[in-house]
Amino acid sequence: MTDATLLLCGAGFNDEERARLSNAFPSVHVDGPDLMEGLDDATRAGIRAIAFKGHKPLGGAQMDLFPELGIIANFGVGYDAIDVAAATARGVRVTNTPDVLNDDVADLAVALILAQARRMVVGADRVASGRWAREGEMPLNRKVSGAKAGIVGLGRIGREIANRLTAFKMDIHYHSRSEKETPGWTYHADPVSLAGAVDFLIVALVGGEETRNYVGREVLQALGPTGVVVNISRGTTIDEAALLDALEAGTIGGAALDVFLNEPNIDPRFLALDNVVLQPHQGSGTVETRRAMAELQLANIKAFVEGTALPTPVN
Ligand code: NAP
């Protein structure tokens, strides 16, 4: 038994993040929701808040293990791992960490576009392997500045990506469920029309069941053999089987991906492709931004405990 009121749930907390939370509240730590059942009854009875990190599903059955649970504070803007409807039904508040990570994720999206189009991974390998000296110049690649970019999901991050791409003189198109105020960007009511109009299709949707396979075979077909798809959202938002088929067949030009269906054990078909740039889900992974996310997660828990307004509520 412990006197903990806070449960840290997730294997990914670093030492600084763990210390910040544990210094604020008496805490216990489990590596994932599947391990919550292993806590003894008396410890579970004291838990009022969960600081959650990671992508393993956290559902109603786990919430029911904690009779005094009042808040699940997610580390991250995307809370698709948490069953929010189940939390709401139990009167449990859910919070996330929006906005503080927009810049980093948008920066990575731009880096992915440049790395894919300019074949920077292939180029680095050409230098490191000695092929540059043996075989000479790289085959020519594709121009980014002035190309057409299509954002799927013009939310907080999507908008930051579009803002950055205007500095590359790109023509900005987007698809959202409704038309937005923009500085003259072109709206498409459906993602197929968007994909047909652009060179780079950048997916910035929320994850979860509602957007599963939002970018499907038809969208990829419309993007065409020189089109490149970039995903910094969640692996679920693109039909991954359709994407792999299109990349293998060359019916799209390439992909640059930070997120996958089965992380970190991604489909091995990706590893055999040379028209992809692959990243290990590191969109918000800078020292500065992770610290800001950790502070916002803690601010939400403190507000709950003190009975003041939650800074960034989800439900
Ligand atoms: P946001 O502001 O809520 O924007 C999300 C976009 O998703 C909006 O454009 C919204 O469309 C769209 N959307 C939501 N529900 C939808 C539905 N049912 N059908 C169709 N479209 C829907 O979120 P954000 O802060 O930009 O974050 C976006 C996502 O990025 C997060 O949820 C997370 O999964 C991901 N992310 C990834 C990383 C990484 O490390 N790679 C880091 C942070 C975040 P409308 O415009 O029509 O409302």
mmCIF file of C-alpha atoms and ligand atoms in Angstrom:
data_model
loop_
_atom_site.group_PDB
_atom_site.id
_atom_site.type_symbol
_atom_site.label_atom_id
_atom_site.label_comp_id
_atom_site.label_asym_id
_atom_site.label_seq_id
_atom_site.Cartn_x
_atom_site.Cartn_y
_atom_site.Cartn_z
ATOM 1 C CA MET A 1 0.000 0.000 0.000
ATOM 2 C CA THR A 2 1.078 3.598 -0.695
ATOM 3 C CA ASP A 3 -0.413 7.021 0.016
ATOM 4 C CA ALA A 4 -0.283 7.919 -3.693
ATOM 5 C CA THR A 5 -2.946 10.143 -5.209
ATOM 6 C CA LEU A 6 -1.364 10.278 -8.687
ATOM 7 C CA LEU A 7 -0.759 7.348 -11.010
ATOM 8 C CA LEU A 8 1.849 7.808 -13.732
ATOM 9 C CA CYS A 9 0.867 5.501 -16.570
ATOM 10 C CA GLY A 10 3.278 4.951 -19.458
ATOM 11 C CA ALA A 11 6.744 3.603 -20.169
ATOM 12 C CA GLY A 12 7.885 6.776 -21.912
ATOM 13 C CA PHE A 13 8.226 9.252 -19.025
ATOM 14 C CA ASN A 14 11.824 10.463 -18.811
ATOM 15 C CA ASP A 15 13.507 11.163 -15.452
ATOM 16 C CA GLU A 16 12.718 14.883 -15.519
ATOM 17 C CA GLU A 17 9.052 14.289 -16.344
ATOM 18 C CA ARG A 18 8.691 11.647 -13.666
ATOM 19 C CA ALA A 19 10.376 13.856 -11.038
ATOM 20 C CA ARG A 20 8.165 16.844 -11.930
ATOM 21 C CA LEU A 21 4.998 14.816 -11.334
ATOM 22 C CA SER A 22 6.240 12.890 -8.300
ATOM 23 C CA ASN A 23 7.497 16.069 -6.608
ATOM 24 C CA ALA A 24 4.045 17.611 -6.984
ATOM 25 C CA PHE A 25 1.990 14.633 -5.739
ATOM 26 C CA PRO A 26 2.606 11.307 -3.983
ATOM 27 C CA SER A 27 2.816 8.966 -6.969
ATOM 28 C CA VAL A 28 3.006 5.406 -8.182
ATOM 29 C CA HIS A 29 4.057 4.394 -11.682
ATOM 30 C CA VAL A 30 3.021 1.615 -14.070
ATOM 31 C CA ASP A 31 4.383 1.182 -17.597
ATOM 32 C CA GLY A 32 0.981 0.770 -19.250
ATOM 33 C CA PRO A 33 -2.792 0.486 -18.703
ATOM 34 C CA ASP A 34 -2.524 -3.315 -18.878
ATOM 35 C CA LEU A 35 -0.478 -3.231 -15.646
ATOM 36 C CA MET A 36 -2.955 -1.183 -13.583
ATOM 37 C CA GLU A 37 -4.689 -4.299 -12.314
ATOM 38 C CA GLY A 38 -1.447 -5.309 -10.578
ATOM 39 C CA LEU A 39 -1.742 -2.421 -8.095
ATOM 40 C CA ASP A 40 -3.138 -3.460 -4.723
ATOM 41 C CA ASP A 41 -6.668 -2.412 -3.697
ATOM 42 C CA ALA A 42 -5.523 0.138 -1.097
ATOM 43 C CA THR A 43 -3.242 1.911 -3.590
ATOM 44 C CA ARG A 44 -5.968 1.966 -6.234
ATOM 45 C CA ALA A 45 -8.423 3.409 -3.709
ATOM 46 C CA GLY A 46 -6.214 6.488 -3.189
ATOM 47 C CA ILE A 47 -5.703 7.412 -6.853
ATOM 48 C CA ARG A 48 -7.482 10.617 -7.920
ATOM 49 C CA ALA A 49 -5.520 11.442 -11.064
ATOM 50 C CA ILE A 50 -3.756 9.604 -13.874
ATOM 51 C CA ALA A 51 -0.884 11.243 -15.764
ATOM 52 C CA PHE A 52 -0.990 9.318 -19.027
ATOM 53 C CA LYS A 53 1.709 8.985 -21.672
ATOM 54 C CA GLY A 54 1.788 6.679 -24.652
ATOM 55 C CA HIS A 55 -0.486 5.032 -27.173
ATOM 56 C CA LYS A 56 -1.731 1.867 -25.418
ATOM 57 C CA PRO A 57 -5.528 1.883 -25.068
ATOM 58 C CA LEU A 58 -6.964 3.120 -21.773
ATOM 59 C CA GLY A 59 -10.636 2.142 -21.477
ATOM 60 C CA GLY A 60 -13.527 2.082 -19.028
ATOM 61 C CA ALA A 61 -12.486 -1.228 -17.463
ATOM 62 C CA GLN A 62 -9.194 0.324 -16.331
ATOM 63 C CA MET A 63 -10.917 3.500 -15.118
ATOM 64 C CA ASP A 64 -13.204 1.342 -12.957
ATOM 65 C CA LEU A 65 -10.161 0.096 -11.028
ATOM 66 C CA PHE A 66 -9.943 3.541 -9.354
ATOM 67 C CA PRO A 67 -13.086 4.522 -7.414
ATOM 68 C CA GLU A 68 -11.823 8.076 -6.681
ATOM 69 C CA LEU A 69 -10.465 8.777 -10.184
ATOM 70 C CA GLY A 70 -11.383 12.303 -11.323
ATOM 71 C CA ILE A 71 -8.950 13.181 -14.129
ATOM 72 C CA ILE A 72 -6.850 11.594 -16.855
ATOM 73 C CA ALA A 73 -4.265 14.127 -17.995
ATOM 74 C CA ASN A 74 -2.794 13.100 -21.331
ATOM 75 C CA PHE A 75 0.776 13.955 -22.334
ATOM 76 C CA GLY A 76 0.157 14.928 -25.961
ATOM 77 C CA VAL A 77 -2.532 16.654 -28.002
ATOM 78 C CA GLY A 78 -3.754 13.378 -29.555
ATOM 79 C CA TYR A 79 -5.819 11.456 -27.010
ATOM 80 C CA ASP A 80 -7.094 8.675 -29.290
ATOM 81 C CA ALA A 81 -5.692 6.036 -26.891
ATOM 82 C CA ILE A 82 -8.119 7.182 -24.172
ATOM 83 C CA ASP A 83 -11.789 6.182 -24.355
ATOM 84 C CA VAL A 84 -13.144 9.686 -23.735
ATOM 85 C CA ALA A 85 -16.790 8.577 -23.926
ATOM 86 C CA ALA A 86 -16.112 6.029 -21.167
ATOM 87 C CA ALA A 87 -14.401 8.713 -19.084
ATOM 88 C CA THR A 88 -17.275 11.153 -19.551
ATOM 89 C CA ALA A 89 -19.801 8.482 -18.598
ATOM 90 C CA ARG A 90 -17.893 8.033 -15.330
ATOM 91 C CA GLY A 91 -17.570 11.746 -14.633
ATOM 92 C CA VAL A 92 -13.804 11.587 -15.259
ATOM 93 C CA ARG A 93 -12.243 14.679 -16.843
ATOM 94 C CA VAL A 94 -9.753 14.250 -19.691
ATOM 95 C CA THR A 95 -7.156 16.880 -20.631
ATOM 96 C CA ASN A 96 -4.473 17.088 -23.346
ATOM 97 C CA THR A 97 -1.557 19.359 -24.304
ATOM 98 C CA PRO A 98 -2.558 21.319 -27.428
ATOM 99 C CA ASP A 99 -0.722 24.237 -29.091
ATOM 100 C CA VAL A 100 2.620 23.981 -27.252
ATOM 101 C CA LEU A 101 3.730 21.337 -29.791
ATOM 102 C CA ASN A 102 2.409 22.917 -33.008
ATOM 103 C CA ASP A 103 5.746 24.409 -34.047
ATOM 104 C CA ASP A 104 7.748 21.205 -33.636
ATOM 105 C CA VAL A 105 5.273 19.004 -35.483
ATOM 106 C CA ALA A 106 4.953 21.552 -38.302
ATOM 107 C CA ASP A 107 8.747 21.862 -38.481
ATOM 108 C CA LEU A 108 9.036 18.100 -38.840
ATOM 109 C CA ALA A 109 6.388 18.064 -41.583
ATOM 110 C CA VAL A 110 8.412 20.600 -43.569
ATOM 111 C CA ALA A 111 11.587 18.609 -42.961
ATOM 112 C CA LEU A 112 9.833 15.458 -44.200
ATOM 113 C CA ILE A 113 8.679 17.211 -47.383
ATOM 114 C CA LEU A 114 12.198 18.453 -48.087
ATOM 115 C CA ALA A 115 13.860 15.158 -47.155
ATOM 116 C CA GLN A 116 11.525 13.157 -49.406
ATOM 117 C CA ALA A 117 11.588 15.473 -52.419
ATOM 118 C CA ARG A 118 15.337 16.151 -52.251
ATOM 119 C CA ARG A 119 16.087 12.493 -51.393
ATOM 120 C CA MET A 120 18.197 13.489 -48.414
ATOM 121 C CA VAL A 121 18.315 10.029 -46.841
ATOM 122 C CA VAL A 122 19.443 8.507 -50.148
ATOM 123 C CA GLY A 123 21.966 11.342 -50.490
ATOM 124 C CA ALA A 124 23.375 10.815 -47.008
ATOM 125 C CA ASP A 125 23.775 7.130 -47.764
ATOM 126 C CA ARG A 126 25.520 7.960 -51.041
ATOM 127 C CA VAL A 127 28.125 9.959 -49.116
ATOM 128 C CA ALA A 128 28.509 7.499 -46.231
ATOM 129 C CA SER A 129 28.756 4.427 -48.463
ATOM 130 C CA GLY A 130 31.398 5.891 -50.776
ATOM 131 C CA ARG A 131 29.074 5.607 -53.796
ATOM 132 C CA TRP A 132 29.398 9.353 -54.428
ATOM 133 C CA ALA A 133 33.129 8.933 -55.078
ATOM 134 C CA ARG A 134 32.630 5.742 -57.106
ATOM 135 C CA GLU A 135 29.496 6.592 -59.078
ATOM 136 C CA GLY A 136 29.336 10.387 -59.106
ATOM 137 C CA GLU A 137 26.328 12.659 -58.808
ATOM 138 C CA MET A 138 22.890 11.651 -57.549
ATOM 139 C CA PRO A 139 20.043 11.269 -59.999
ATOM 140 C CA LEU A 140 18.109 14.563 -60.128
ATOM 141 C CA ASN A 141 15.265 14.964 -57.655
ATOM 142 C CA ARG A 142 12.161 17.180 -57.353
ATOM 143 C CA LYS A 143 11.654 20.880 -56.593
ATOM 144 C CA VAL A 144 9.708 21.878 -53.462
ATOM 145 C CA SER A 145 9.511 25.678 -53.675
ATOM 146 C CA GLY A 146 6.556 26.774 -55.755
ATOM 147 C CA ALA A 147 4.885 23.338 -55.743
ATOM 148 C CA LYS A 148 1.280 22.721 -54.681
ATOM 149 C CA ALA A 149 0.655 21.558 -51.101
ATOM 150 C CA GLY A 150 -2.592 20.025 -49.832
ATOM 151 C CA ILE A 151 -3.310 19.900 -46.096
ATOM 152 C CA VAL A 152 -5.817 17.277 -44.937
ATOM 153 C CA GLY A 153 -7.204 18.727 -41.685
ATOM 154 C CA LEU A 154 -6.601 22.453 -41.253
ATOM 155 C CA GLY A 155 -6.487 22.381 -37.451
ATOM 156 C CA ARG A 156 -3.850 23.857 -35.142
ATOM 157 C CA ILE A 157 -0.938 21.880 -36.609
ATOM 158 C CA GLY A 158 -2.246 21.858 -40.195
ATOM 159 C CA ARG A 159 -2.400 25.639 -40.162
ATOM 160 C CA GLU A 160 1.186 25.935 -38.880
ATOM 161 C CA ILE A 161 2.345 23.636 -41.690
ATOM 162 C CA ALA A 162 0.530 25.760 -44.266
ATOM 163 C CA ASN A 163 2.017 28.957 -42.804
ATOM 164 C CA ARG A 164 5.515 27.535 -43.156
ATOM 165 C CA LEU A 165 4.941 26.301 -46.707
ATOM 166 C CA THR A 166 3.876 29.761 -47.874
ATOM 167 C CA ALA A 167 7.477 30.812 -47.148
ATOM 168 C CA PHE A 168 8.432 28.190 -49.762
ATOM 169 C CA LYS A 169 6.165 30.023 -52.247
ATOM 170 C CA MET A 170 3.895 26.983 -52.314
ATOM 171 C CA ASP A 171 0.309 27.175 -53.500
ATOM 172 C CA ILE A 172 -1.756 26.059 -50.461
ATOM 173 C CA HIS A 173 -4.857 23.888 -50.789
ATOM 174 C CA TYR A 174 -6.691 22.229 -47.894
ATOM 175 C CA HIS A 175 -9.558 19.972 -46.933
ATOM 176 C CA SER A 176 -11.465 20.239 -43.650
ATOM 177 C CA ARG A 177 -15.069 19.468 -42.774
ATOM 178 C CA SER A 178 -15.842 23.151 -43.195
ATOM 179 C CA GLU A 179 -14.228 26.048 -45.022
ATOM 180 C CA LYS A 180 -11.983 28.203 -42.815
ATOM 181 C CA GLU A 181 -10.796 31.796 -42.715
ATOM 182 C CA THR A 182 -7.495 31.709 -44.585
ATOM 183 C CA PRO A 183 -5.212 34.134 -46.415
ATOM 184 C CA GLY A 184 -6.649 32.890 -49.730
ATOM 185 C CA TRP A 185 -5.869 29.165 -49.554
ATOM 186 C CA THR A 186 -8.002 26.935 -51.810
ATOM 187 C CA TYR A 187 -10.700 24.872 -50.068
ATOM 188 C CA HIS A 188 -11.701 21.382 -51.251
ATOM 189 C CA ALA A 189 -14.873 19.840 -49.870
ATOM 190 C CA ASP A 190 -13.510 16.305 -50.273
ATOM 191 C CA PRO A 191 -10.046 14.772 -49.931
ATOM 192 C CA VAL A 192 -10.089 13.172 -53.403
ATOM 193 C CA SER A 193 -10.479 16.569 -55.048
ATOM 194 C CA LEU A 194 -7.674 17.918 -52.826
ATOM 195 C CA ALA A 195 -5.297 15.059 -53.694
ATOM 196 C CA GLY A 196 -5.984 15.521 -57.419
ATOM 197 C CA ALA A 197 -4.934 19.183 -57.228
ATOM 198 C CA VAL A 198 -1.587 18.953 -55.369
ATOM 199 C CA ASP A 199 1.989 17.622 -55.463
ATOM 200 C CA PHE A 200 2.339 17.050 -51.692
ATOM 201 C CA LEU A 201 -0.549 15.793 -49.551
ATOM 202 C CA ILE A 202 0.088 16.426 -45.840
ATOM 203 C CA VAL A 203 -2.154 14.666 -43.334
ATOM 204 C CA ALA A 204 -2.764 16.598 -40.074
ATOM 205 C CA LEU A 205 -6.036 15.027 -38.871
ATOM 206 C CA VAL A 206 -6.870 13.808 -35.381
ATOM 207 C CA GLY A 207 -6.551 10.043 -34.979
ATOM 208 C CA GLY A 208 -9.164 7.607 -33.702
ATOM 209 C CA GLU A 209 -12.031 5.652 -35.213
ATOM 210 C CA GLU A 210 -13.759 8.632 -36.834
ATOM 211 C CA THR A 211 -10.831 9.355 -39.129
ATOM 212 C CA ARG A 212 -9.652 5.768 -39.701
ATOM 213 C CA ASN A 213 -8.554 5.290 -43.353
ATOM 214 C CA TYR A 214 -9.628 8.863 -44.164
ATOM 215 C CA VAL A 215 -6.900 8.858 -46.802
ATOM 216 C CA GLY A 216 -7.862 5.709 -48.682
ATOM 217 C CA ARG A 217 -7.160 4.100 -52.056
ATOM 218 C CA GLU A 218 -9.199 6.638 -53.989
ATOM 219 C CA VAL A 219 -7.350 9.591 -52.456
ATOM 220 C CA LEU A 220 -3.952 7.989 -53.167
ATOM 221 C CA GLN A 221 -4.988 7.248 -56.736
ATOM 222 C CA ALA A 222 -5.969 10.893 -57.204
ATOM 223 C CA LEU A 223 -2.555 12.012 -55.875
ATOM 224 C CA GLY A 224 -0.946 10.185 -58.787
ATOM 225 C CA PRO A 225 2.490 8.831 -59.720
ATOM 226 C CA THR A 226 4.487 11.966 -58.913
ATOM 227 C CA GLY A 227 2.527 12.856 -55.754
ATOM 228 C CA VAL A 228 4.006 12.516 -52.268
ATOM 229 C CA VAL A 229 2.027 11.830 -49.097
ATOM 230 C CA VAL A 230 3.298 13.102 -45.733
ATOM 231 C CA ASN A 231 1.791 11.898 -42.457
ATOM 232 C CA ILE A 232 2.503 13.493 -39.082
ATOM 233 C CA SER A 233 -0.937 12.689 -37.577
ATOM 234 C CA ARG A 234 -1.583 9.046 -36.658
ATOM 235 C CA GLY A 235 -1.019 5.785 -38.542
ATOM 236 C CA THR A 236 -4.765 5.174 -38.526
ATOM 237 C CA THR A 237 -5.625 8.166 -40.732
ATOM 238 C CA ILE A 238 -4.167 6.573 -43.882
ATOM 239 C CA ASP A 239 -5.223 3.160 -45.213
ATOM 240 C CA GLU A 240 -1.768 1.669 -44.654
ATOM 241 C CA ALA A 241 -2.302 -1.398 -46.865
ATOM 242 C CA ALA A 242 -3.431 0.867 -49.714
ATOM 243 C CA LEU A 243 -0.432 3.141 -49.113
ATOM 244 C CA LEU A 244 2.035 0.247 -49.230
ATOM 245 C CA ASP A 245 0.408 -1.099 -52.430
ATOM 246 C CA ALA A 246 0.629 2.357 -54.041
ATOM 247 C CA LEU A 247 4.273 2.837 -53.009
ATOM 248 C CA GLU A 248 5.276 -0.619 -54.272
ATOM 249 C CA ALA A 249 3.420 -0.197 -57.569
ATOM 250 C CA GLY A 250 4.635 3.394 -58.082
ATOM 251 C CA THR A 251 1.089 4.685 -58.410
ATOM 252 C CA ILE A 252 2.175 7.437 -56.014
ATOM 253 C CA GLY A 253 5.623 9.012 -56.066
ATOM 254 C CA GLY A 254 6.596 8.554 -52.439
ATOM 255 C CA ALA A 255 5.801 9.013 -48.777
ATOM 256 C CA ALA A 256 7.333 10.673 -45.733
ATOM 257 C CA LEU A 257 5.929 9.280 -42.501
ATOM 258 C CA ASP A 258 6.362 9.963 -38.789
ATOM 259 C CA VAL A 259 3.478 7.682 -37.753
ATOM 260 C CA PHE A 260 2.424 4.106 -38.498
ATOM 261 C CA LEU A 261 -0.245 1.585 -37.577
ATOM 262 C CA ASN A 262 1.903 -0.770 -35.605
ATOM 263 C CA GLU A 263 4.451 1.356 -33.747
ATOM 264 C CA PRO A 264 7.285 0.624 -33.178
ATOM 265 C CA ASN A 265 7.037 -2.702 -35.021
ATOM 266 C CA ILE A 266 6.095 -1.190 -38.368
ATOM 267 C CA ASP A 267 5.102 -3.238 -41.388
ATOM 268 C CA PRO A 268 8.378 -4.604 -42.855
ATOM 269 C CA ARG A 269 7.131 -3.775 -46.356
ATOM 270 C CA PHE A 270 8.093 -0.143 -45.590
ATOM 271 C CA LEU A 271 11.731 -1.123 -45.107
ATOM 272 C CA ALA A 272 12.105 -2.503 -48.627
ATOM 273 C CA LEU A 273 11.010 0.776 -50.273
ATOM 274 C CA ASP A 274 13.384 3.442 -51.568
ATOM 275 C CA ASN A 275 10.726 6.140 -52.166
ATOM 276 C CA VAL A 276 10.024 6.743 -48.466
ATOM 277 C CA VAL A 277 11.451 8.736 -45.566
ATOM 278 C CA LEU A 278 10.550 7.122 -42.244
ATOM 279 C CA GLN A 279 10.710 8.679 -38.777
ATOM 280 C CA PRO A 280 10.085 7.076 -35.342
ATOM 281 C CA HIS A 281 7.046 9.167 -34.261
ATOM 282 C CA GLN A 282 9.140 12.090 -33.043
ATOM 283 C CA GLY A 283 6.992 15.056 -34.122
ATOM 284 C CA SER A 284 6.979 16.790 -30.726
ATOM 285 C CA GLY A 285 10.287 15.284 -29.608
ATOM 286 C CA THR A 286 12.401 18.297 -28.672
ATOM 287 C CA VAL A 287 13.669 19.095 -25.177
ATOM 288 C CA GLU A 288 11.853 22.440 -25.204
ATOM 289 C CA THR A 289 8.472 21.176 -26.357
ATOM 290 C CA ARG A 290 8.414 18.033 -24.242
ATOM 291 C CA ARG A 291 9.099 20.242 -21.220
ATOM 292 C CA ALA A 292 6.209 22.545 -22.157
ATOM 293 C CA MET A 293 3.932 19.517 -22.616
ATOM 294 C CA ALA A 294 4.952 18.113 -19.225
ATOM 295 C CA GLU A 295 4.262 21.464 -17.553
ATOM 296 C CA LEU A 296 0.816 21.677 -19.158
ATOM 297 C CA GLN A 297 -0.007 18.112 -18.132
ATOM 298 C CA LEU A 298 0.906 18.958 -14.526
ATOM 299 C CA ALA A 299 -0.994 22.279 -14.651
ATOM 300 C CA ASN A 300 -4.146 20.354 -15.574
ATOM 301 C CA ILE A 301 -3.721 17.926 -12.678
ATOM 302 C CA LYS A 302 -3.024 20.757 -10.219
ATOM 303 C CA ALA A 303 -6.093 22.685 -11.408
ATOM 304 C CA PHE A 304 -8.241 19.595 -10.919
ATOM 305 C CA VAL A 305 -6.927 18.985 -7.402
ATOM 306 C CA GLU A 306 -7.337 22.660 -6.473
ATOM 307 C CA GLY A 307 -10.826 22.795 -7.989
ATOM 308 C CA THR A 308 -10.010 25.551 -10.495
ATOM 309 C CA ALA A 309 -10.726 25.632 -14.259
ATOM 310 C CA LEU A 310 -8.765 23.062 -16.250
ATOM 311 C CA PRO A 311 -6.373 24.805 -18.680
ATOM 312 C CA THR A 312 -6.938 22.426 -21.606
ATOM 313 C CA PRO A 313 -9.967 20.165 -21.123
ATOM 314 C CA VAL A 314 -11.071 17.605 -23.720
ATOM 315 C CA ASN A 315 -14.483 16.635 -22.239
HETATM 316 P P1 NAP B 1 -6.868 19.873 -34.165
HETATM 317 O O1 NAP B 1 -6.539 21.315 -34.053
HETATM 318 O O2 NAP B 1 -7.999 19.336 -33.384
HETATM 319 O O3 NAP B 1 -7.086 19.582 -35.726
HETATM 320 C C1 NAP B 1 -7.398 18.329 -36.164
HETATM 321 C C2 NAP B 1 -7.996 18.290 -37.550
HETATM 322 O O4 NAP B 1 -8.670 17.015 -37.616
HETATM 323 C C3 NAP B 1 -9.021 19.383 -37.830
HETATM 324 O O5 NAP B 1 -8.746 19.940 -39.077
HETATM 325 C C4 NAP B 1 -10.334 18.625 -37.853
HETATM 326 O O6 NAP B 1 -11.179 18.969 -38.902
HETATM 327 C C5 NAP B 1 -9.935 17.210 -38.187
HETATM 328 N N1 NAP B 1 -10.948 16.276 -37.671
HETATM 329 C C6 NAP B 1 -11.271 16.041 -36.384
HETATM 330 N N2 NAP B 1 -12.242 15.109 -36.311
HETATM 331 C C7 NAP B 1 -12.545 14.783 -37.587
HETATM 332 C C8 NAP B 1 -13.481 13.884 -38.166
HETATM 333 N N3 NAP B 1 -14.293 13.138 -37.409
HETATM 334 N N4 NAP B 1 -13.526 13.792 -39.502
HETATM 335 C C9 NAP B 1 -12.723 14.554 -40.270
HETATM 336 N N5 NAP B 1 -11.807 15.421 -39.779
HETATM 337 C C10 NAP B 1 -11.725 15.527 -38.442
HETATM 338 O O7 NAP B 1 -5.627 18.968 -33.776
HETATM 339 P P2 NAP B 1 -4.082 19.338 -33.803
HETATM 340 O O8 NAP B 1 -3.690 19.936 -32.527
HETATM 341 O O9 NAP B 1 -3.770 20.060 -35.069
HETATM 342 O O10 NAP B 1 -3.453 17.865 -33.836
HETATM 343 C C11 NAP B 1 -3.735 17.001 -34.901
HETATM 344 C C12 NAP B 1 -3.195 15.626 -34.624
HETATM 345 O O11 NAP B 1 -1.808 15.583 -34.844
HETATM 346 C C13 NAP B 1 -3.338 15.129 -33.198
HETATM 347 O O12 NAP B 1 -4.634 14.673 -32.915
HETATM 348 C C14 NAP B 1 -2.321 14.032 -33.128
HETATM 349 O O13 NAP B 1 -2.896 12.794 -33.461
HETATM 350 C C15 NAP B 1 -1.311 14.431 -34.194
HETATM 351 N N6 NAP B 1 0.002 14.729 -33.595
HETATM 352 C C16 NAP B 1 1.088 14.007 -33.967
HETATM 353 C C17 NAP B 1 2.314 14.264 -33.404
HETATM 354 C C18 NAP B 1 3.548 13.507 -33.814
HETATM 355 O O14 NAP B 1 4.423 13.314 -32.995
HETATM 356 N N7 NAP B 1 3.676 13.099 -35.053
HETATM 357 C C19 NAP B 1 2.450 15.252 -32.425
HETATM 358 C C20 NAP B 1 1.320 15.978 -32.068
HETATM 359 C C21 NAP B 1 0.101 15.712 -32.662
HETATM 360 P P3 NAP B 1 -12.052 20.293 -39.030
HETATM 361 O O15 NAP B 1 -11.070 21.308 -39.493
HETATM 362 O O16 NAP B 1 -13.050 19.917 -40.042
HETATM 363 O O17 NAP B 1 -12.594 20.558 -37.656
#
